[in-house]
Coordinates of C-alpha atoms in Angstrom, one line a residue:
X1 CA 15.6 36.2 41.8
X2 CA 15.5 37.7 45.2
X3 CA 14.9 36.5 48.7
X4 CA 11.6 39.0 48.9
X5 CA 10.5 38.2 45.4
X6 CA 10.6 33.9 46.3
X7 CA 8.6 34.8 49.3
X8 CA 6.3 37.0 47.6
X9 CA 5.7 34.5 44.6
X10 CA 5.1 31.9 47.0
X11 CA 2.7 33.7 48.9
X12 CA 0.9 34.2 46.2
X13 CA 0.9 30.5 44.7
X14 CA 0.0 29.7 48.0
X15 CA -2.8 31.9 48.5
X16 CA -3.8 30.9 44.8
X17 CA -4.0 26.8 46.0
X18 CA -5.7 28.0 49.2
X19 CA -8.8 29.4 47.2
X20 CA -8.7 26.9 44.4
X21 CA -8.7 24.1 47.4
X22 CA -11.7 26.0 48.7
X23 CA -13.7 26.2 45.7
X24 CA -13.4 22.1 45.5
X25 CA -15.1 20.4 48.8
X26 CA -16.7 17.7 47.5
X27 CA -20.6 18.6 47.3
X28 CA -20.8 21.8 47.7
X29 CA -23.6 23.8 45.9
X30 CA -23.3 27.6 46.5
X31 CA -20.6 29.4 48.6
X32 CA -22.5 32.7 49.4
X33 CA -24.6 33.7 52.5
X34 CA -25.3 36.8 51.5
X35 CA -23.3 40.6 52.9
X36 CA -21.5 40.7 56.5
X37 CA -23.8 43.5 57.1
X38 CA -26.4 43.0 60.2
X39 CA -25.8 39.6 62.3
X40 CA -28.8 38.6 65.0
X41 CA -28.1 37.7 68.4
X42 CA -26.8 35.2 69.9
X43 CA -27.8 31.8 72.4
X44 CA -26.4 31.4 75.8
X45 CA -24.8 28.0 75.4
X46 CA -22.4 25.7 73.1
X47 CA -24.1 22.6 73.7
X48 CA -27.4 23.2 71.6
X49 CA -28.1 25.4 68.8
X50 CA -30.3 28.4 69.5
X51 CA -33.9 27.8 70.2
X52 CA -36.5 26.9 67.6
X53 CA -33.3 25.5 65.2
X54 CA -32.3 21.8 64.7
X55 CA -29.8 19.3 63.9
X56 CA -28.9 19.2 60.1
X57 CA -31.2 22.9 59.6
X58 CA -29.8 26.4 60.6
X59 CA -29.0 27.3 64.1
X60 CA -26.3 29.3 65.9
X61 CA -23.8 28.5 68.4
X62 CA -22.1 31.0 70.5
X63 CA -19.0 33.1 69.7
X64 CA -18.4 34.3 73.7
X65 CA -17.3 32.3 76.6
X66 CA -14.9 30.8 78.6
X67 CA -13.9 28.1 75.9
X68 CA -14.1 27.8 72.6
X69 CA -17.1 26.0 70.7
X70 CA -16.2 23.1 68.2
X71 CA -14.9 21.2 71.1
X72 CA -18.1 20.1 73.5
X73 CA -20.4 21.0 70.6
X74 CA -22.8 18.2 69.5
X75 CA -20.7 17.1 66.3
X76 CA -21.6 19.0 63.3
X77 CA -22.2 16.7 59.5
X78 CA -19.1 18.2 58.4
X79 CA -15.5 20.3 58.9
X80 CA -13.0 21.7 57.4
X81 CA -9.2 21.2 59.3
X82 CA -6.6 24.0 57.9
X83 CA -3.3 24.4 59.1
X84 CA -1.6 27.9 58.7
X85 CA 2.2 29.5 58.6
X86 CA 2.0 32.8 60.2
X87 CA 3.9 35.4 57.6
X88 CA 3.2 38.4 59.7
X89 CA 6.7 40.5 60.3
X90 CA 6.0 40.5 64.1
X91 CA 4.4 40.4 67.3
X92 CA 1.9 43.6 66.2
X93 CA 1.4 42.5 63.0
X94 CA 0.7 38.5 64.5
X95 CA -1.7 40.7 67.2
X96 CA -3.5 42.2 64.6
X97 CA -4.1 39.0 62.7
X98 CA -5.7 37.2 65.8
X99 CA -7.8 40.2 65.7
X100 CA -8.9 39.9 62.2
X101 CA -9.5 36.4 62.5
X102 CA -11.7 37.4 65.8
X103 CA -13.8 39.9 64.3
X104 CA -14.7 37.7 61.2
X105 CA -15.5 34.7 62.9
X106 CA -18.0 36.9 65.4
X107 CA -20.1 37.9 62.1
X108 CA -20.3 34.7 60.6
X109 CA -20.9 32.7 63.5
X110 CA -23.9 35.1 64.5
X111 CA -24.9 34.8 60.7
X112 CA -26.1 38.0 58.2
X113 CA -28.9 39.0 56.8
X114 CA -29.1 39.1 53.0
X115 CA -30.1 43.0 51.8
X116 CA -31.9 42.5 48.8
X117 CA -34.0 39.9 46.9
X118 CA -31.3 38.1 45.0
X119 CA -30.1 36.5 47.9
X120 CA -33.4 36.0 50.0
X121 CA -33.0 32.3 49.3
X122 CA -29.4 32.0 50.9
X123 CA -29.5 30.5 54.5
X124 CA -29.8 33.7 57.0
X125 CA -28.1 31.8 59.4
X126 CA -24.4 30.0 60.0
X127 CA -26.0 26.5 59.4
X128 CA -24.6 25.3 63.1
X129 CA -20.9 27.1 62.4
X130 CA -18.3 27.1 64.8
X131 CA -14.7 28.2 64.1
X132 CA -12.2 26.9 66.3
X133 CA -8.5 28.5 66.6
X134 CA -5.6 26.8 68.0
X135 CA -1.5 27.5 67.5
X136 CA 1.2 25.1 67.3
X137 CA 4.6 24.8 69.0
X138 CA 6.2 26.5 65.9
X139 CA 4.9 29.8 66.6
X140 CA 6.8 30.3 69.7
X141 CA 10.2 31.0 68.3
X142 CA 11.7 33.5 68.1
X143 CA 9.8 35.9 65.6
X144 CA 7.6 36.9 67.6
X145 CA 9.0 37.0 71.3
X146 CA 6.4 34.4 72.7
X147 CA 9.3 31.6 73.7
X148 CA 8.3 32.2 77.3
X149 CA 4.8 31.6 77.1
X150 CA 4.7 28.3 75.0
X151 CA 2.0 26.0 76.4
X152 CA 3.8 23.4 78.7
X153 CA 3.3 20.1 76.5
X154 CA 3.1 22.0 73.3
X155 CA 5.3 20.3 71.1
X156 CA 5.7 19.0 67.0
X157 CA 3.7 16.2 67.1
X158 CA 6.2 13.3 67.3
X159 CA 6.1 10.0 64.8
X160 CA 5.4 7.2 66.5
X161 CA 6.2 3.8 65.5
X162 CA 3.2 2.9 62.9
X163 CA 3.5 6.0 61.4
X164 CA 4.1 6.9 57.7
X165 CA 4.4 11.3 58.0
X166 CA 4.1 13.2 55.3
X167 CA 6.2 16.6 56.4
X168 CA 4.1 18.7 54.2
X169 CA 0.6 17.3 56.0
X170 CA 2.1 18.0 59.6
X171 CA 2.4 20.6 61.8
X172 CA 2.1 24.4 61.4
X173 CA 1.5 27.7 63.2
X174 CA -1.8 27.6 63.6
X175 CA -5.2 25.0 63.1
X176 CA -8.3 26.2 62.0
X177 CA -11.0 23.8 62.7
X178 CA -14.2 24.8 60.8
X179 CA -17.6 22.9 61.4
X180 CA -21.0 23.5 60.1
X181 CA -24.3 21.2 59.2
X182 CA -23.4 21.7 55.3
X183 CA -20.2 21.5 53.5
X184 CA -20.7 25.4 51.6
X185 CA -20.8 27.2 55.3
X186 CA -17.4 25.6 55.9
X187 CA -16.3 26.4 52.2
X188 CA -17.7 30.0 52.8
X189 CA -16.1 30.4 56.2
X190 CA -12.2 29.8 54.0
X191 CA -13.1 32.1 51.6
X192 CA -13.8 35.1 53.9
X193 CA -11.4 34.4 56.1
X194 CA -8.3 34.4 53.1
X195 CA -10.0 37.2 51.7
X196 CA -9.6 39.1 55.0
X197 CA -6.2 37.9 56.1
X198 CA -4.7 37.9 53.2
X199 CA -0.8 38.4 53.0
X200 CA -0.4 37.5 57.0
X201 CA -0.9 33.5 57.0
X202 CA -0.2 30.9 54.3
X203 CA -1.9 27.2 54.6
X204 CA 0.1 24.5 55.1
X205 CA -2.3 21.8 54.6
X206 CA -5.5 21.2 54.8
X207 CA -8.4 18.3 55.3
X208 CA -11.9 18.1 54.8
X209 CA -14.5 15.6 56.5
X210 CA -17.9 14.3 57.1
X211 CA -19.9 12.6 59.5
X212 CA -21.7 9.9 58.6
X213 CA -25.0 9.3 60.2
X214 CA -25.9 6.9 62.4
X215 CA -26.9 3.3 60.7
X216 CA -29.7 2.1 62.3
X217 CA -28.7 4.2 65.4
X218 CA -25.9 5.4 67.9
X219 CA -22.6 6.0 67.1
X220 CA -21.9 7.1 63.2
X221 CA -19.2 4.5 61.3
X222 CA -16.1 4.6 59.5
X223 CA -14.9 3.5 55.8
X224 CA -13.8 -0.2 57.3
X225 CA -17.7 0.0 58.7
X226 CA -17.1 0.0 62.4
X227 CA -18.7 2.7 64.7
X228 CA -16.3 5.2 65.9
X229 CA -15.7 7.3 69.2
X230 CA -19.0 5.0 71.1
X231 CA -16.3 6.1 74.2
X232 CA -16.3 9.5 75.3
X233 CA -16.0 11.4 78.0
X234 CA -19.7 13.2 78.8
X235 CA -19.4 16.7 77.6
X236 CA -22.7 17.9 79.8
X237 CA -20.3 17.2 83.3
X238 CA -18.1 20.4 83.5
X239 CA -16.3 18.8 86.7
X240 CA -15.5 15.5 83.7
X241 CA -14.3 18.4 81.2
X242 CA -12.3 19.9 84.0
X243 CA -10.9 16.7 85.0
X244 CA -9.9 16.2 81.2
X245 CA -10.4 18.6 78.8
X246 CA -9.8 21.9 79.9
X247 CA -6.3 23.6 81.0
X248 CA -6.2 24.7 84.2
X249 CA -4.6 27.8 86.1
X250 CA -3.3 24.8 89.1
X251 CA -1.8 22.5 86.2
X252 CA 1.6 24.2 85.8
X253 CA 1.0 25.8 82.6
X254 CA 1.1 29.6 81.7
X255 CA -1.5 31.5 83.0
X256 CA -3.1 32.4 80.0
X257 CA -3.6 29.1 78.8
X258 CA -6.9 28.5 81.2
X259 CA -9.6 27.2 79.7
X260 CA -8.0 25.7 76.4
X261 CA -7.0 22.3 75.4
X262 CA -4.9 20.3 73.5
X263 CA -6.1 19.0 70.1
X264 CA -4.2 16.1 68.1
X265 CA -4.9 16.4 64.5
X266 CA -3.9 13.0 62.6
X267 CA -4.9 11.9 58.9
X268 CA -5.3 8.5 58.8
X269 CA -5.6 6.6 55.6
X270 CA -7.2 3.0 55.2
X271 CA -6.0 0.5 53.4
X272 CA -9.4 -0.4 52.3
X273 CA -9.0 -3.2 49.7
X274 CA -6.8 -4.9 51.9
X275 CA -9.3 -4.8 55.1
X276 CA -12.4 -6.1 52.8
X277 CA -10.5 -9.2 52.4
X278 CA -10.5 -9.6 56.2
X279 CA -13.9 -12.1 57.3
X280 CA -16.1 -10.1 59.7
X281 CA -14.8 -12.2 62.5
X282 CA -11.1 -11.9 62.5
X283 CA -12.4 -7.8 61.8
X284 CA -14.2 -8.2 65.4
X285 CA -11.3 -9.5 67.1
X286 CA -9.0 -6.6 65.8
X287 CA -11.2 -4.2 67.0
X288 CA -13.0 -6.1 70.3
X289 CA -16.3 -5.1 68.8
X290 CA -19.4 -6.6 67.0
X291 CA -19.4 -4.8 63.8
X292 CA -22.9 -4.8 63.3
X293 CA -24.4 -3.6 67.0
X294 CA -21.0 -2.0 68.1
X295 CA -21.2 -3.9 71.4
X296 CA -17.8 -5.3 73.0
X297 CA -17.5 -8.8 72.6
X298 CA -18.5 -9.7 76.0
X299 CA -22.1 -7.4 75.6
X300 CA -24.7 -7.4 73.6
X301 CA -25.2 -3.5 73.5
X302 CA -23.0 -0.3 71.9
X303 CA -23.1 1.2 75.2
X304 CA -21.9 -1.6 77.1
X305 CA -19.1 -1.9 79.0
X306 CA -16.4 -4.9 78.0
X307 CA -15.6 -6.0 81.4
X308 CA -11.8 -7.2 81.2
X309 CA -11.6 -8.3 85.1
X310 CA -14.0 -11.7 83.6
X311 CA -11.4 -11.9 80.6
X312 CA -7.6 -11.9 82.0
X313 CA -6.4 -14.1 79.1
X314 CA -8.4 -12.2 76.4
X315 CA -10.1 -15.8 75.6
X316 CA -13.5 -13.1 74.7
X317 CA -11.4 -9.5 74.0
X318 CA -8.2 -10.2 72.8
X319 CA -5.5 -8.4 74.2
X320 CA -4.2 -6.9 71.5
X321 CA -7.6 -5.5 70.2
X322 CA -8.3 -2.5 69.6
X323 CA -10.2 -0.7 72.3
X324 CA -8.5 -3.3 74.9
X325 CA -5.4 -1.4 74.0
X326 CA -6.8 2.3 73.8
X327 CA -8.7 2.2 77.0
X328 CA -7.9 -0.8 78.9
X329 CA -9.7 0.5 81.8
X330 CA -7.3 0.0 84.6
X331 CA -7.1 2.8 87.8
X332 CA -3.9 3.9 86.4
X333 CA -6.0 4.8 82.6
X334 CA -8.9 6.2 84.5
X335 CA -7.4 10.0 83.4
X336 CA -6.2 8.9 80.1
X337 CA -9.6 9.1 78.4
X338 CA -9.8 11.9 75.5
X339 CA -12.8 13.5 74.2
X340 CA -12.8 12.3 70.0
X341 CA -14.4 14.6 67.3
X342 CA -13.2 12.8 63.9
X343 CA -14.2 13.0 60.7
X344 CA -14.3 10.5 57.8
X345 CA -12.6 12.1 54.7
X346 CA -12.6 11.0 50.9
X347 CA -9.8 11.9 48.7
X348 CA -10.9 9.9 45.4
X349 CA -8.2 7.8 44.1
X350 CA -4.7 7.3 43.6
X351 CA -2.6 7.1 40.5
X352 CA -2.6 3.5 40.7
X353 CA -6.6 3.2 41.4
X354 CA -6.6 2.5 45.0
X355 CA -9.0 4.3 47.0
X356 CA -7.5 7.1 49.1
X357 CA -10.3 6.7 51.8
X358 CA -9.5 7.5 55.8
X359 CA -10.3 9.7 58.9
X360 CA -9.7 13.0 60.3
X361 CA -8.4 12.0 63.9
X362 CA -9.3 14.9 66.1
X363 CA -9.3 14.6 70.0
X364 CA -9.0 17.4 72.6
X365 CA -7.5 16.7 76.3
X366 CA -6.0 18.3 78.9
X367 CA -2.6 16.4 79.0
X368 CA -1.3 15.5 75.6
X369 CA 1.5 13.2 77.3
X370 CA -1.1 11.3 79.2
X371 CA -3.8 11.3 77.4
X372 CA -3.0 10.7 73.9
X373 CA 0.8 10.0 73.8
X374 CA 0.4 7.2 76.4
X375 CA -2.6 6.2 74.7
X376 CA -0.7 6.0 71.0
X377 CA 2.5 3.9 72.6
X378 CA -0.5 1.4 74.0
X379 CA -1.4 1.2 70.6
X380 CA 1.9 -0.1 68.8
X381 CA 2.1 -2.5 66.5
X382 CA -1.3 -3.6 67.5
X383 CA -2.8 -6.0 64.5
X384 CA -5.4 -2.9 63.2
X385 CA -1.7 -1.2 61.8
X386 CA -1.6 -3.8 59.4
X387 CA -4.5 -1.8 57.6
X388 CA -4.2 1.9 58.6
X389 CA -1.2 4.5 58.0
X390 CA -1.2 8.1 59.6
X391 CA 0.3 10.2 57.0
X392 CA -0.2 13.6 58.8
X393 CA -1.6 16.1 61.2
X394 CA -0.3 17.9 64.2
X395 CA -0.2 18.9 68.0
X396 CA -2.1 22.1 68.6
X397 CA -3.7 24.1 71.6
X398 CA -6.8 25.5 71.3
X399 CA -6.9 28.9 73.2
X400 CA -9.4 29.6 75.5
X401 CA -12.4 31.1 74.6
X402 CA -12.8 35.4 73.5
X403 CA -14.4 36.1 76.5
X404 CA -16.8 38.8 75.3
X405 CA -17.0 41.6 72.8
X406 CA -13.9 43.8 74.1
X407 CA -11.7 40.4 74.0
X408 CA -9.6 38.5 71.0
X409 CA -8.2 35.5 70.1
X410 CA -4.8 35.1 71.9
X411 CA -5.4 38.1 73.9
X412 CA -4.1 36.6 76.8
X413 CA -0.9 34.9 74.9
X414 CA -0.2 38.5 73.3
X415 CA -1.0 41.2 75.5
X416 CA 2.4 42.7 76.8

């Protein structure tokens, strides 16, 4: 068999595991939402949905704008997280992908109308959707011609030391992060978009996630039942996202890359049988907070701040816990912070019955290196590593936003 007929057969068996994948997310009812046909306008911001919608109903979220949504949006119930390998022949086929992909994700983030009575039922709306582009360090060789304007800290995401990779769950041209209130507008969202692409990108991998809802209140919780990402930066401050989230033109990076930001994709598996043996205590000192409340273990609140200056030996927050580590809140980590957007995922079980239970890590920043790199050598061999592995995921940058209705996806990265 020929070169061209391998590639060929395995574009097709890839395309073929892409839609079968699709047709699979756990929970999801009905994958229509009626014809691409008429589309109502749009909100003016990408912090809220439009007016008169709410959280877990329909609402829209704007497609224009300086950045991307999916990044400072209020956390959708669930996502999908795709990686891709680009097959276009070259840089005008690649351009006219980024096109594609542009013009779809305009329709069905403005939504459709259905056009007859059999699908008057079907939401009218794109249930909170926002589609979310980034590329990866692999798409600047030298297919394409873009080796010049590779994104300054855009690199394959490295393994670092507690890691257990998977090479066929990392990396990739491009990440497609998908997010909507319901699990069928993000199963939707894959089928369009492979239906109108199809033949120029091949997935790589793929992850799908939920988010939990808060118990009582607060922050939502994670399979080994502790509350997850109670630290973020405040996405309502733009000069906080300037400082770091966003890319900008002063930082040394190319031009074009203003107003995007680095996302680190990890799947993390937990060892879940092995962590319930654990008493809640010795859990608590792992992780420096109550599991119940989420407070630090020197406050009585989840919003409180541990205050390590009272605690040099770690007598209260040990040392080697976990958010001592991540954030140990020193002037020389006061930039490190990352703004977190995970997802817990469920993958059943293994052969041998264990539960393959874990999270989606996703975090955007302005400075991979300093932000999540430094943050990820902190965490080394930190006692919480006995009971997770990350098996996969990637380094990707999220290009800045399409600006309006003349602009594109990558039209800054691709224009000659």
């Amino acid at each position: 068999m020929g070169r061209d007929q391998v590639d060929a057969r395995r574009q097709d068996d890839g395309r073929r595991r892409f839609l079968r994948r699709a047709a699979t997310v756990a929970g999801a009812a009905a994958t229509g939402f009626g014809s691409l046909e008429a589309y109502a306008a749009q909100p003016a911001a990408h912090g809220a949905p439009a007016a008169g919608s709410c959280r877990g109903t329909v609402g829209r979220y704007p497609f224009h704008g300086a950045h991307q949504a999916g990044i400072t949006t209020e956390q959708q119930a669930f996502a999908g997280f795709i990686s891709f390998d680009v097959l276009a022949e070259d840089r005008k086929e690649l351009t006219e992908l980024f096109k594609t992909l542009t013009e779809q994700a305009r329709i069905l983030i403005r939504g459709v109308k259905p056009k007859d009575v059999e699908v008057a039922a079907e939401p009218q709306t794109q249930d909170g959707l926002t589609i979310t582009l980034g590329v990866g360090a692999s798409l600047f060789d030298d297919r394409f011609g873009l080796a010049g304007r590779r994104p300054r800290l855009l690199t394959p995401m490295p393994e670092f030391p507690d890691d257990r990779l998977d090479p066929t769950t990392c990396h990739g041209d491009l990440s497609l992060q998908i997010c909507a209130e319901h699990p069928d507008a993000v199963v939707h969202v894959i089928r369009e978009l492979a239906r109108r692409t199809d033949g120029k990108m091949r997935p790589r991998w793929r992850a799908d996630g939920f988010h939990n809802p808060a118990r009582p209140s607060g922050a939502s919780r994670t399979f080994v039942g502790f509350k997850d990402g109670i630290v973020n930066p405040d996405t309502a401050s733009s000069k906080e996202m300037d400082r770091l989230v966003w890319v900008k033109p002063s930082s040394g990076e190319p031009a074009w890359t203003a107003g995007g930001s680095y996302q680190v994709l990890r799947l993390i598996r937990f060892r879940v049988e092995s962590w319930d043996r654990v008493p809640t205590a010795a859990q608590e000192k792992i992780f420096g907070r109550r599991k119940a409340s989420g407070a630090p273990l020197d406050g009585r609140r989840e919003k409180d701040l541990p205050d390590y200056s009272k605690d040099p030996h770690g007598r209260k927050t040990p040392l080697d816990s976990h958010i001592r580590l991540a954030n140990p809140r020193t002037a020389e980590t006061a930039d490190s912070l990352l703004l977190r957007r995970s997802y817990n995922y469920d993958g059943g079980f293994d052969t041998d019955g264990s539960l393959d239970l874990g999270l989606v890590f996703c975090c955007y920043q302005q400075d991979v290196v300093r932000q999540f790199a430094t943050m990820q050598k902190r965490l080394a061999g930190e006692p919480l590593a006995r009971f997770v592995s990350p098996t996969g995921g990637g380094y990707f940058f999220v290009l800045p936003g399409v600006r309006d209705a003349s602009d594109w996806f990558g039209s800054g990265l691709l224009k000659t």
